[in-house]
Tab-separated table of C-alpha atoms in Angstrom:
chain	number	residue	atom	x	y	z
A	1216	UNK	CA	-30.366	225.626	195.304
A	1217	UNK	CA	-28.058	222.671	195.436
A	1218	UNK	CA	-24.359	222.980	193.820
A	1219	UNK	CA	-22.331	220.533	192.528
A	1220	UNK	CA	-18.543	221.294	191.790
A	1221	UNK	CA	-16.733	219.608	188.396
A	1222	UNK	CA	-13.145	220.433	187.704
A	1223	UNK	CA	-14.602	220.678	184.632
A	1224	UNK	CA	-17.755	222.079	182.888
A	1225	UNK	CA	-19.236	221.701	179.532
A	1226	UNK	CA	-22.800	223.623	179.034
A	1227	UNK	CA	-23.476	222.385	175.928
A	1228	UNK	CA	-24.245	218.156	174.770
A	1229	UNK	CA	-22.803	218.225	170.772
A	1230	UNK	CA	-19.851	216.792	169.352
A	1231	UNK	CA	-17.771	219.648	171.094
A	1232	UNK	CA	-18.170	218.065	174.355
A	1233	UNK	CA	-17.524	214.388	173.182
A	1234	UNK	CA	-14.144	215.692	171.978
A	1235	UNK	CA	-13.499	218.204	174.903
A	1236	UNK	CA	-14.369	215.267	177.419
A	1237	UNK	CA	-11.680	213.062	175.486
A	1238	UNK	CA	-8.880	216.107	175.126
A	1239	UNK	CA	-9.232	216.966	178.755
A	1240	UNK	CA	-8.641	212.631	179.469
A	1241	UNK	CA	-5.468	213.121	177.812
A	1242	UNK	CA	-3.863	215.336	179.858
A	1243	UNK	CA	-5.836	214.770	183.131
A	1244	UNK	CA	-7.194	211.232	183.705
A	1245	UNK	CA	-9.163	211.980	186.536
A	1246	UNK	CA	-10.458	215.364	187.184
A	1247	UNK	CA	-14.076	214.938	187.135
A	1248	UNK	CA	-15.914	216.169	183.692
A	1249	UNK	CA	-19.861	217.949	183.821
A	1250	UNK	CA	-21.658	218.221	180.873
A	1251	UNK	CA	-24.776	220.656	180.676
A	1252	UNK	CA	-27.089	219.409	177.744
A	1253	UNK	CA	-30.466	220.494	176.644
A	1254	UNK	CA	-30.939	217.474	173.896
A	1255	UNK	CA	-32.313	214.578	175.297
A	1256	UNK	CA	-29.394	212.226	173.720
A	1257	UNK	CA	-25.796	211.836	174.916
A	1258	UNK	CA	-23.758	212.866	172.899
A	1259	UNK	CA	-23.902	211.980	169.033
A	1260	UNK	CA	-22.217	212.228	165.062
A	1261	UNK	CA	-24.192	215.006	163.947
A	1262	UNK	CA	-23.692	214.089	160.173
A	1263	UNK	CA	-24.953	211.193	159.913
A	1264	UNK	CA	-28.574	212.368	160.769
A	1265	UNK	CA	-29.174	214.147	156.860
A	1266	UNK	CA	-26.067	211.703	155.210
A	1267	UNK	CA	-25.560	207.951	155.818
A	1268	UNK	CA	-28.867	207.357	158.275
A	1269	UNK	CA	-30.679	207.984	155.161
A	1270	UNK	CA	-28.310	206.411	152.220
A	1271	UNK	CA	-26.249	203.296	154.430
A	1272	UNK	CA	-28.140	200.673	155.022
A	1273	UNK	CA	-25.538	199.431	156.687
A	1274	UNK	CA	-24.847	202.896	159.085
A	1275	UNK	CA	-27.477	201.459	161.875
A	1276	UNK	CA	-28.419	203.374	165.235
A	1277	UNK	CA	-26.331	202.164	167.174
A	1278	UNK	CA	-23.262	204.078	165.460
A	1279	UNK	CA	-24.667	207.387	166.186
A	1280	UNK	CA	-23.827	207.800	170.063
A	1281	UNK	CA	-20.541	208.706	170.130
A	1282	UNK	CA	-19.860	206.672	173.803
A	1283	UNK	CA	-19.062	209.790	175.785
A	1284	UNK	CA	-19.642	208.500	179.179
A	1285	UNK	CA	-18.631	205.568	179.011
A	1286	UNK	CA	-15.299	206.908	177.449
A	1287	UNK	CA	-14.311	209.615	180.039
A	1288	UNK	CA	-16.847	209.438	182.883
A	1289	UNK	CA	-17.996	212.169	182.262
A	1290	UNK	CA	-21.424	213.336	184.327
A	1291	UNK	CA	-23.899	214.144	181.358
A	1292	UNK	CA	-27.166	215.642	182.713
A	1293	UNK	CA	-29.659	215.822	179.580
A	1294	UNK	CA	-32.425	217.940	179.418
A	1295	UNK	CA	-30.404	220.536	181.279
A	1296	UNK	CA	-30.721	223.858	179.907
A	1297	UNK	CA	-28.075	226.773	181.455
A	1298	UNK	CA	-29.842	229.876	182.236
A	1299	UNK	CA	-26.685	232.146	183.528
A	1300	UNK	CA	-22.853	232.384	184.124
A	1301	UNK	CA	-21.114	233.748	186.934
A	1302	UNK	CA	-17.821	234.139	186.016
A	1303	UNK	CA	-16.387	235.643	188.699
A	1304	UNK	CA	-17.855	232.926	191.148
A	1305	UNK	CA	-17.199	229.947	188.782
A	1306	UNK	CA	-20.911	229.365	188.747
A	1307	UNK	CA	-23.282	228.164	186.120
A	1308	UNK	CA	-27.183	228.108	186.876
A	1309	UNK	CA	-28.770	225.216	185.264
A	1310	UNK	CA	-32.457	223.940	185.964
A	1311	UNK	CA	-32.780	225.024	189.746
A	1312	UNK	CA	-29.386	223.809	190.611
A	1313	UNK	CA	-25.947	225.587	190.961
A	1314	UNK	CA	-22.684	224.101	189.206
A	1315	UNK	CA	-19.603	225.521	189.913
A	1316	UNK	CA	-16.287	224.634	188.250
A	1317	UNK	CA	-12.791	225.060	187.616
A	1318	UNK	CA	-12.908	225.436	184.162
A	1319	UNK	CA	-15.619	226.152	182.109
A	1320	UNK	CA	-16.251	225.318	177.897
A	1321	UNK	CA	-18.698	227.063	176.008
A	1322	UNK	CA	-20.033	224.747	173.340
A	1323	UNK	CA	-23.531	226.417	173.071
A	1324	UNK	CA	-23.368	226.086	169.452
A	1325	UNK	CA	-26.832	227.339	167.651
A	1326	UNK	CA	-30.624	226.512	167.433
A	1327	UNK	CA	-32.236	226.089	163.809
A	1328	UNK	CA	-33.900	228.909	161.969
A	1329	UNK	CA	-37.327	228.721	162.099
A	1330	UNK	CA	-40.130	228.918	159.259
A	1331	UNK	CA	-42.420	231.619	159.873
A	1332	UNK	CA	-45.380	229.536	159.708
A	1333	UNK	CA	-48.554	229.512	161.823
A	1334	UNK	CA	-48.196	226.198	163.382
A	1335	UNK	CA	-51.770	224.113	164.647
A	1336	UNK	CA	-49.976	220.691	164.150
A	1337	UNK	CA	-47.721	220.630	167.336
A	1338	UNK	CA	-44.205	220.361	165.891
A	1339	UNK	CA	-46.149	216.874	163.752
A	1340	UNK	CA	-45.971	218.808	160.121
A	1341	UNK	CA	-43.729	221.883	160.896
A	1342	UNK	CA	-39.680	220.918	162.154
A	1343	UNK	CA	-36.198	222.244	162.474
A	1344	UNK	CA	-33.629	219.501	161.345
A	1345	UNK	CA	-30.827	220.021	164.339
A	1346	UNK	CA	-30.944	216.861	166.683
A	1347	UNK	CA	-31.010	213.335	166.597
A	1348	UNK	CA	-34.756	213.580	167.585
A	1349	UNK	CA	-35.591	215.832	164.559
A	1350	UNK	CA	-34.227	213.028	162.550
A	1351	UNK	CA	-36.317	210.664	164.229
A	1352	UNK	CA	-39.527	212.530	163.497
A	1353	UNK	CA	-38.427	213.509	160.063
A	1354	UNK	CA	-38.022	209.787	159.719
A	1355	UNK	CA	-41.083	208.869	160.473
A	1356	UNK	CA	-42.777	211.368	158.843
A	1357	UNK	CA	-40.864	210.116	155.970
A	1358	UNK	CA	-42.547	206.673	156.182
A	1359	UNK	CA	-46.155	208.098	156.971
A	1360	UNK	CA	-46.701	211.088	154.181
A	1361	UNK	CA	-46.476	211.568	150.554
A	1362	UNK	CA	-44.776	214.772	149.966
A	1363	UNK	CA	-42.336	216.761	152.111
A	1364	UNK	CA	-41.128	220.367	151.325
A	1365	UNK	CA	-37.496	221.716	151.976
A	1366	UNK	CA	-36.887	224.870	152.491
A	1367	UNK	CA	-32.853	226.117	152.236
A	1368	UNK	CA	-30.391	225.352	149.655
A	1369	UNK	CA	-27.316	225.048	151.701
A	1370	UNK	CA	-25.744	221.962	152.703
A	1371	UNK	CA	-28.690	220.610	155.253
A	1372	UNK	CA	-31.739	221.298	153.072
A	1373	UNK	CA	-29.732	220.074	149.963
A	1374	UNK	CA	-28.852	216.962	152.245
A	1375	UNK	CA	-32.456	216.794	153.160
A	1376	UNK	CA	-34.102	216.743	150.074
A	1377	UNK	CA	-31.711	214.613	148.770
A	1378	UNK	CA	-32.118	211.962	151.552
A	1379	UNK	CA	-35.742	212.273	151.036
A	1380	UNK	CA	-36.216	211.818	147.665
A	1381	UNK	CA	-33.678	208.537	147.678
A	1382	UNK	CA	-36.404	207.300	150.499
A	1383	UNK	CA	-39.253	207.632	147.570
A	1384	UNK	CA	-41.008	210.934	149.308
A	1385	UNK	CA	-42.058	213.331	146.853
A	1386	UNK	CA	-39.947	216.175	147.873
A	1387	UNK	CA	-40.071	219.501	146.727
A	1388	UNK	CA	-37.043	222.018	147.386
A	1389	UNK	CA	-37.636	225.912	147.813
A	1390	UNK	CA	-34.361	227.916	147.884
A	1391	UNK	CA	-33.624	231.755	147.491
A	1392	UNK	CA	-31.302	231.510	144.229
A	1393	UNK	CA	-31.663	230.730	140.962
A	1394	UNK	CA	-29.834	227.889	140.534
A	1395	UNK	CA	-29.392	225.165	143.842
A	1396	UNK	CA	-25.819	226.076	145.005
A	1397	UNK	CA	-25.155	229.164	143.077
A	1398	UNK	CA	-24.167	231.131	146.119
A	1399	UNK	CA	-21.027	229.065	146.469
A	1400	UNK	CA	-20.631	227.260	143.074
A	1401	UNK	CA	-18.998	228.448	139.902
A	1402	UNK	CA	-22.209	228.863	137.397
A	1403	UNK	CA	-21.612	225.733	135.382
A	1404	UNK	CA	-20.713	223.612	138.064
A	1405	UNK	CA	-23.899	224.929	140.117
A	1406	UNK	CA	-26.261	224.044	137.153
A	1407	UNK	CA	-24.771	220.390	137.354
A	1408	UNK	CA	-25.445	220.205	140.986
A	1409	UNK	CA	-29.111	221.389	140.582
A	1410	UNK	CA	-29.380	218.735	137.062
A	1411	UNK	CA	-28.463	215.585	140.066
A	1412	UNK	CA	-31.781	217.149	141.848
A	1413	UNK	CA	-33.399	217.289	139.329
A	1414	UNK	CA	-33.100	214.085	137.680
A	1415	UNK	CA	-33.680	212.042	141.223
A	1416	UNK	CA	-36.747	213.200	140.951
A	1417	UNK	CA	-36.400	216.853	142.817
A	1418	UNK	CA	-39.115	219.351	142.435
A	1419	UNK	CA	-37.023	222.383	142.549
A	1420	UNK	CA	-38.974	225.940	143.654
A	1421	UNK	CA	-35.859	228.492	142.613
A	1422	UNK	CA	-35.661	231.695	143.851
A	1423	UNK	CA	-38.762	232.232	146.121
A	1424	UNK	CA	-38.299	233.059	149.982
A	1425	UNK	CA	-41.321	231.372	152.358
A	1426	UNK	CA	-42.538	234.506	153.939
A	1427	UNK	CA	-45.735	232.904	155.846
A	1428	UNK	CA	-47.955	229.742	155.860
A	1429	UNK	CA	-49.826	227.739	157.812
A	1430	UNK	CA	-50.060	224.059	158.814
A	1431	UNK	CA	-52.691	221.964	160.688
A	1432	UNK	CA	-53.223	218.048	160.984
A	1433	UNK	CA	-54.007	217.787	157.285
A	1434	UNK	CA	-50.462	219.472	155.488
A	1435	UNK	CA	-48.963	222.733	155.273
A	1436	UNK	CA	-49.281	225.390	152.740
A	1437	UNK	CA	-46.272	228.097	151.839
A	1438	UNK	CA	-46.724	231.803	151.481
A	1439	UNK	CA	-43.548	232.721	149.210
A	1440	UNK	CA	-42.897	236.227	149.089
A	1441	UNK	CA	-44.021	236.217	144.840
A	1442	UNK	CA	-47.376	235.043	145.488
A	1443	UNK	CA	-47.683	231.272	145.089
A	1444	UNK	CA	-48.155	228.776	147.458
A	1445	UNK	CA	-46.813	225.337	147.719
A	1446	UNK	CA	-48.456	222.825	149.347
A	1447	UNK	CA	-47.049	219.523	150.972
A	1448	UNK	CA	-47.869	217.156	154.095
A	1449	UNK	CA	-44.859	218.654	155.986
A	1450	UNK	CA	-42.211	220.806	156.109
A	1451	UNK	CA	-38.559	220.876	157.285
A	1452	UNK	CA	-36.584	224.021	158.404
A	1453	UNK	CA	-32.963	223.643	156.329
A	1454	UNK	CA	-32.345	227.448	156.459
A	1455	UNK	CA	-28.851	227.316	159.187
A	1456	UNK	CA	-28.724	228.185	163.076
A	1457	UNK	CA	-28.726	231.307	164.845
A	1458	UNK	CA	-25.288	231.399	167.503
A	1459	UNK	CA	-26.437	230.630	171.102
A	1460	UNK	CA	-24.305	233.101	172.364
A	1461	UNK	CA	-26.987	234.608	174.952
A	1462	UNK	CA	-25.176	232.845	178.434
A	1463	UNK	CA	-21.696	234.617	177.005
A	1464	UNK	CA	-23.214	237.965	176.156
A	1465	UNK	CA	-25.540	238.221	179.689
A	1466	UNK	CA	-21.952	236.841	181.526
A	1467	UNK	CA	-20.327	239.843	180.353
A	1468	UNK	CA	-17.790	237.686	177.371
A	1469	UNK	CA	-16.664	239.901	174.104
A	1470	UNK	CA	-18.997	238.596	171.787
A	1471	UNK	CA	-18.799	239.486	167.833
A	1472	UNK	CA	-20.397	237.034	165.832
A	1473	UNK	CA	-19.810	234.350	168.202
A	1474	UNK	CA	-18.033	234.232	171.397
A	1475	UNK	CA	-14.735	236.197	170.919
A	1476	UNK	CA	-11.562	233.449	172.249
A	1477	UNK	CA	-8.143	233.740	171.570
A	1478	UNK	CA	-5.300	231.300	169.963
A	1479	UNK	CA	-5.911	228.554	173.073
A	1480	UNK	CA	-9.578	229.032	172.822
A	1481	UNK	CA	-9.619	231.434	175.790
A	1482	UNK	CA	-12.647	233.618	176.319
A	1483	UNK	CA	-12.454	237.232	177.274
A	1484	UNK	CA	-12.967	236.290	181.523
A	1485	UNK	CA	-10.700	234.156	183.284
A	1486	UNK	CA	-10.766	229.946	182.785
A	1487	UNK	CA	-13.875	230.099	180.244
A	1488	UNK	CA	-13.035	229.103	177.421
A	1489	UNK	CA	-15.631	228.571	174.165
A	1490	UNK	CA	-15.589	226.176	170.804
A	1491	UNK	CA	-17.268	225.023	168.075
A	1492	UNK	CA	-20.471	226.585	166.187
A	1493	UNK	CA	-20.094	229.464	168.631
A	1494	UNK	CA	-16.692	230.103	168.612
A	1495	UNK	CA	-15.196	233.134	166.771
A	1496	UNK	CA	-11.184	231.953	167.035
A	1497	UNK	CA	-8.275	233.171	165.182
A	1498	UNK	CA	-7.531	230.875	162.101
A	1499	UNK	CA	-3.595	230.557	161.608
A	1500	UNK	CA	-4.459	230.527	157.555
A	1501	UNK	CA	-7.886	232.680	156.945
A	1502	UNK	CA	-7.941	234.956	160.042
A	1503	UNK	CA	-10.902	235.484	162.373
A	1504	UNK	CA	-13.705	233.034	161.647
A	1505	UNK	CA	-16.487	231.348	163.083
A	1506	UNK	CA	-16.655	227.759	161.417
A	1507	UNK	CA	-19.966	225.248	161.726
A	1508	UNK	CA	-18.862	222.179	160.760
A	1509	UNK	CA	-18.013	219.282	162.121
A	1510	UNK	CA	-14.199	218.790	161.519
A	1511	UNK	CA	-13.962	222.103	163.287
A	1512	UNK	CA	-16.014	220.855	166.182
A	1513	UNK	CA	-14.365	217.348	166.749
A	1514	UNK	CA	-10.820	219.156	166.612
A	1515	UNK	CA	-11.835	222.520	167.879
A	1516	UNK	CA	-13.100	220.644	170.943
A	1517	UNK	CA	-10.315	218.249	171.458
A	1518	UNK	CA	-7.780	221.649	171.630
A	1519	UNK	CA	-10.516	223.181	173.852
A	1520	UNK	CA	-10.173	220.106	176.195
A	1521	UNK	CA	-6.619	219.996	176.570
A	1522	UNK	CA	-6.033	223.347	177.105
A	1523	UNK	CA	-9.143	223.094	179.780
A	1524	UNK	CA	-6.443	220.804	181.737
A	1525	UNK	CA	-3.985	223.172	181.392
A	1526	UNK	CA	-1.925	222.058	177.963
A	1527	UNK	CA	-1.938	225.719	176.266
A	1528	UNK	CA	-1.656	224.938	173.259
A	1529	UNK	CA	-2.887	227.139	170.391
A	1530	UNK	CA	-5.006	225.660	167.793
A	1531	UNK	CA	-4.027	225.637	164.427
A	1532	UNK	CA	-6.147	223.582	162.439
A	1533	UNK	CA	-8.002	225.208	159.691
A	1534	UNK	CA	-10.980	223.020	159.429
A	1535	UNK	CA	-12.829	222.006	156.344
A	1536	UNK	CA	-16.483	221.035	155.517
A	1537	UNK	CA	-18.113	218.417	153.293
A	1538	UNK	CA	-21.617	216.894	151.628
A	1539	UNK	CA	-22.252	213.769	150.403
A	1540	UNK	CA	-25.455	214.059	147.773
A	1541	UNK	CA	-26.241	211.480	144.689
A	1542	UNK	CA	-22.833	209.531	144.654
A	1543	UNK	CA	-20.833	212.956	144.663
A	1544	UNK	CA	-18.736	213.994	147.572
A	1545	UNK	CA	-17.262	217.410	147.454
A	1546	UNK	CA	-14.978	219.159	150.842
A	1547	UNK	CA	-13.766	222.286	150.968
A	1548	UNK	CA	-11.162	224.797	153.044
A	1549	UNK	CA	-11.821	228.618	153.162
A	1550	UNK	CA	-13.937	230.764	151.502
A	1551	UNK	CA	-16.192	229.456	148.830
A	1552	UNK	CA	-18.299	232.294	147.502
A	1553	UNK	CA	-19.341	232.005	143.890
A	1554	UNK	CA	-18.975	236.076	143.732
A	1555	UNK	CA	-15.407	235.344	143.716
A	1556	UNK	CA	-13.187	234.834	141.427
A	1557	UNK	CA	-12.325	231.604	140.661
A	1558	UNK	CA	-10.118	228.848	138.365
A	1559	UNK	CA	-11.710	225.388	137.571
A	1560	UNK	CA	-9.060	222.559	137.561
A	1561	UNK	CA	-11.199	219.388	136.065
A	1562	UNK	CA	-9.460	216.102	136.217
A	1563	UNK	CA	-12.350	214.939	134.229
A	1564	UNK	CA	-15.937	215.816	134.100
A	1565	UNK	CA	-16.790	214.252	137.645
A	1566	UNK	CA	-13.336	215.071	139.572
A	1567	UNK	CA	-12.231	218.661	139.671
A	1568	UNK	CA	-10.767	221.365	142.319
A	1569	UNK	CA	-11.815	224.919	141.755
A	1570	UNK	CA	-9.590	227.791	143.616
A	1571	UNK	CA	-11.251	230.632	144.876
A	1572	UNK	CA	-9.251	234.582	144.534
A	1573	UNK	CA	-9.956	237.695	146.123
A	1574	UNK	CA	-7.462	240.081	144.962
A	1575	UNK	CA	-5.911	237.247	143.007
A	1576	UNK	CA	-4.815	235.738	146.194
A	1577	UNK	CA	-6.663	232.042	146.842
A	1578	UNK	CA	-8.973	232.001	149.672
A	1579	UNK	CA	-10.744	229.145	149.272
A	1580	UNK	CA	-10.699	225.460	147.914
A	1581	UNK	CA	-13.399	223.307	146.252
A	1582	UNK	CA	-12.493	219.559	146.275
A	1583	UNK	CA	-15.353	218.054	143.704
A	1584	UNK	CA	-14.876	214.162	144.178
A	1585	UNK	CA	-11.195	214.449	145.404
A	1586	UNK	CA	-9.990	212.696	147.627
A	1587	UNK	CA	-7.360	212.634	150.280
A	1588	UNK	CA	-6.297	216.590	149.051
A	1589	UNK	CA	-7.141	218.395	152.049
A	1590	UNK	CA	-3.978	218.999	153.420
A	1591	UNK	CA	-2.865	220.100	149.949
A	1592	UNK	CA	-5.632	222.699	149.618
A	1593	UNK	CA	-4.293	223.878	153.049
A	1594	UNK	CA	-1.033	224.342	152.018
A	1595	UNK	CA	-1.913	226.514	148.734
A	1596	UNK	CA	-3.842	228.567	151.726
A	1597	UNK	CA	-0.506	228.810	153.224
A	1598	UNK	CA	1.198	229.338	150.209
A	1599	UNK	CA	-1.596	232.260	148.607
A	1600	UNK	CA	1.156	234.964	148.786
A	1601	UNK	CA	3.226	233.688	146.341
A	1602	UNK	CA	0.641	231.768	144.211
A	1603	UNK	CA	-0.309	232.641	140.661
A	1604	UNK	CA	-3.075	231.764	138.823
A	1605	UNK	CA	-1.035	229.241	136.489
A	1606	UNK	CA	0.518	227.613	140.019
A	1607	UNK	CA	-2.724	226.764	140.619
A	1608	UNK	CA	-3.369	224.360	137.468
A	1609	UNK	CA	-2.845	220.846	137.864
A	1610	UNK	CA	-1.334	221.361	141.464
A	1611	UNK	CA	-3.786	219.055	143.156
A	1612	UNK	CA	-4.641	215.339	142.273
C-alpha cells in the first residue's frame, strides 16, 4: 500500500474537523492538515439540515459547506472510510492506502440508529437523518409523497416532523412517551410543546416503540410493539447515533462511553487525541460527559486543534444545545431530565428558564425563548454549591 504522511490527521469529515483544521491554523500556519471522511461532502453545518433548510427561505445551499479547504488547505479525501489505527507506528489504514501522521484527532462521531424494518425499497422509503445527503433525499421525498412517518421524540425527529409538516407533508410522529418531550420537560411545559405539534397539523402516535415493519416501492407499514400498525409512504430514523468508537477500541484507547481523553483532549496513547460526539472529556462544571451537539463540536474541535499543534491548553467550555420548532427556540446547559427536580421561572407564558436539582443542587438549565443567558446559566452551574432554591427565582432575564 501507498502512505502518505500529514503532520496532521483527522479520520473523521463533521464539523469537528472544520474547527480542528482552523484551531491547528492558529497556532501552526503551515503544517500540512489530512482529513479522513466517509460522507461524500466536505465538510458542512450540521443544523441546518432538520432547522433553517426547511423553515429559511432565505438559508440557501450554498451556506451549508462550511469552506474547509479552502480555509486551511487542508487535504480532504471523501468517501474514505478508516479501517485501523496503529498507534505505536503513527499509522491509520484507510481504503487500501497507509496514512501516517504526527498527530492524530479522533472525530468519528456516531452513525444513526436504525429502524428495524425489512427494507425492499433500497434506502428510497426507509432513511437515517445524519448527513447532508439524507437531507437531500428526505427532501425530495418530501416533494414526491403524501405522508411521512417520524419515529423519535428527541430533538431530530421533533425537528423532523416539524420541518415536514411546515413543508405541507402529512406527517405522523411515533415516540416512546406519553407526552412529546416528557423525558426532559417539566409536565406542563411538555404538554405545551406536544399542543405546537399538534395544532400544525402533527399526527402524534404517543407511547408506542416500532418493533418491525416492512417497506417496498409502494410505502412502509410499522409493527409497534402494542399491536397496531401505521402506515405512510416513508419513513425517517430520528431515534440518536450509536458512538463510532470501534477504530479507538480495536487501537487499544480507554474507551467508556466514548473515547476516554483528558483536560487537553488527550487520548489514552501518545499524540491521539479525540473530540466531539465521541469524546468522553472532563467538563470543568458537570464532570465526565460525552456531549452531541454542535456548540460542543465547533469548540471542542477548535481546542482539539490547537492543542494538536502543540498549544496545551485544557478545555473548559461547558457546551450547550438548542432546537428551533414552531417560532420557539429553547437552549440549554447540563442535565435536563424531567425526573428531576425542578423550579419554573416564567417571564411570561412564552419566555421562561426552568432549573434543574439533584440533591437540591442545580444541574441543569432550560432557556425557553431566552435569549443571550447562556453564560448566566453557566455561572449558576458554577455557582450550584451555594445556590438555593429562592436564588434561583428571577436570577436570569
Amino acid at each position: 500500500m501507498t502512505t502518505t504522511h500529514f503532520d496532521y490527521l483527522i479520520v473523521g469529515g463533521g464539523m469537528v474537523a472544520d474547527t480542528a483544521a482552523r484551531g491547528i491554523r492558529e497556532i501552526d500556519a503551515d503544517g500540512s492538515i489530512g482529513i479522513l471522511s466517509d460522507d461524500i461532502d466536505e465538510p458542512y453545518t450540521r443544523p441546518a439540515l432538520s432547522k433553517k433548510l426547511w423553515t429559511d427561505d432565505e438559508f440557501t445551499w450554498d451556506k451549508v459547506p462550511l469552506g474547509t479547504a479552502a480555509d486551511t488547505g487542508a487535504d480532504i479525501r471523501l468517501r474514505t472510510r478508516a479501517t485501523a489505527v496503529r498507534p505505536e507506528e503513527h499509522e491509520v489504514d484507510a481504503d487500501g492506502e497507509t496514512f501516517s501522521y504526527g498527530k492524530l484527532l479522533l472525530a468519528t462521531g456516531g452513525k444513526p440508529v436504525a429502524l428495524p424494518v425489512d427494507d425492499a425499497s433500497n434506502g428510497e422509503r426507509v432513511l437515517s437523518f445524519r448527513t447532508a445527503e439524507d437531507y437531500r433525499r428526505l427532501r425530495a421525498l418530501a416533494e414526491d409523497v403524501d405522508r411521512i412517518a417520524v419515529v423519535g421524540g428527541g430533538y431530530i425527529g421533533s425537528e423532523l416532523a416539524a420541518a415536514l409538516v411546515q413543508n405541507g407533508v402529512d406527517t405522523v410522529l411515533i415516540h416512546t412517551g406519553a407526552v412529546l418531550g416528557d423525558a426532559v420537560f417539566p409536565a406542563a411545559l411538555a404538554e405545551r410543546f406536544e399542543t405546537l405539534f399538534r395544532d400544525a397539523g402533527v399526527e402524534i402516535v404517543a407511547g408506542s416503540k416500532v418493533e418491525g415493519g416492512s417497506a417496498d416501492a409502494d410505502g412502509v407499514t410499522l409493527g409497534l410493539e402494542n399491536g397496531d400498525e401505521v402506515r405512510a409512504d416513508a419513513v425517517v430514523s430520528g431515534l440518536g447515533i450509536e458512538v463510532a468508537t470501534d477504530l479507538a477500541e480495536k487501537a487499544g484507547l480507554a474507551v467508556d462511553d466514548g473515547v476516554h481523553v483528558d483536560a487537553q483532549l488527550r487520548a489514552s496513547v501518545d499524540d491521539v487525541y479525540a473530540a466531539g460526539d465521541v469524546a468522553s472529556y472532563p467538563d470543568r462544571l458537570l464532570g465526565r460527559r460525552r456531549v452531541e451537539h454542535v456548540d460542543n463540536a465547533n469548540e471542542q474541535g477548535k481546542a482539539a486543534g490547537r492543542n494538536l499543534a502543540g498549544a496545551a491548553e485544557p478545555y473548559t467550555h461547558t457546551p450547550y444545545y438548542y432546537s428551533a420548532v414552531f417560532g420557539i427556540r429553547y437552549e440549554a446547559v447540563g442535565t435536563l431530565d424531567s425526573s428531576l427536580e425542578t423550579v419554573e421561572d416564567w417571564i411570561d407564558t412564552d419566555h421562561g428558564v426552568v432549573y434543574y436539582l439533584d440533591d437540591d443542587r442545580v444541574v441543569g438549565v432550560l432557556l425557553w425563548n431566552v435569549e443571550e443567558a447562556r453564560d448566566a446559566a453557566r455561572a449558576v452551574l458554577a455557582e450550584a454549591d451555594t445556590l438555593t432554591r429562592d436564588d434561583l427565582v428571577g436570577r436570569i432575564r
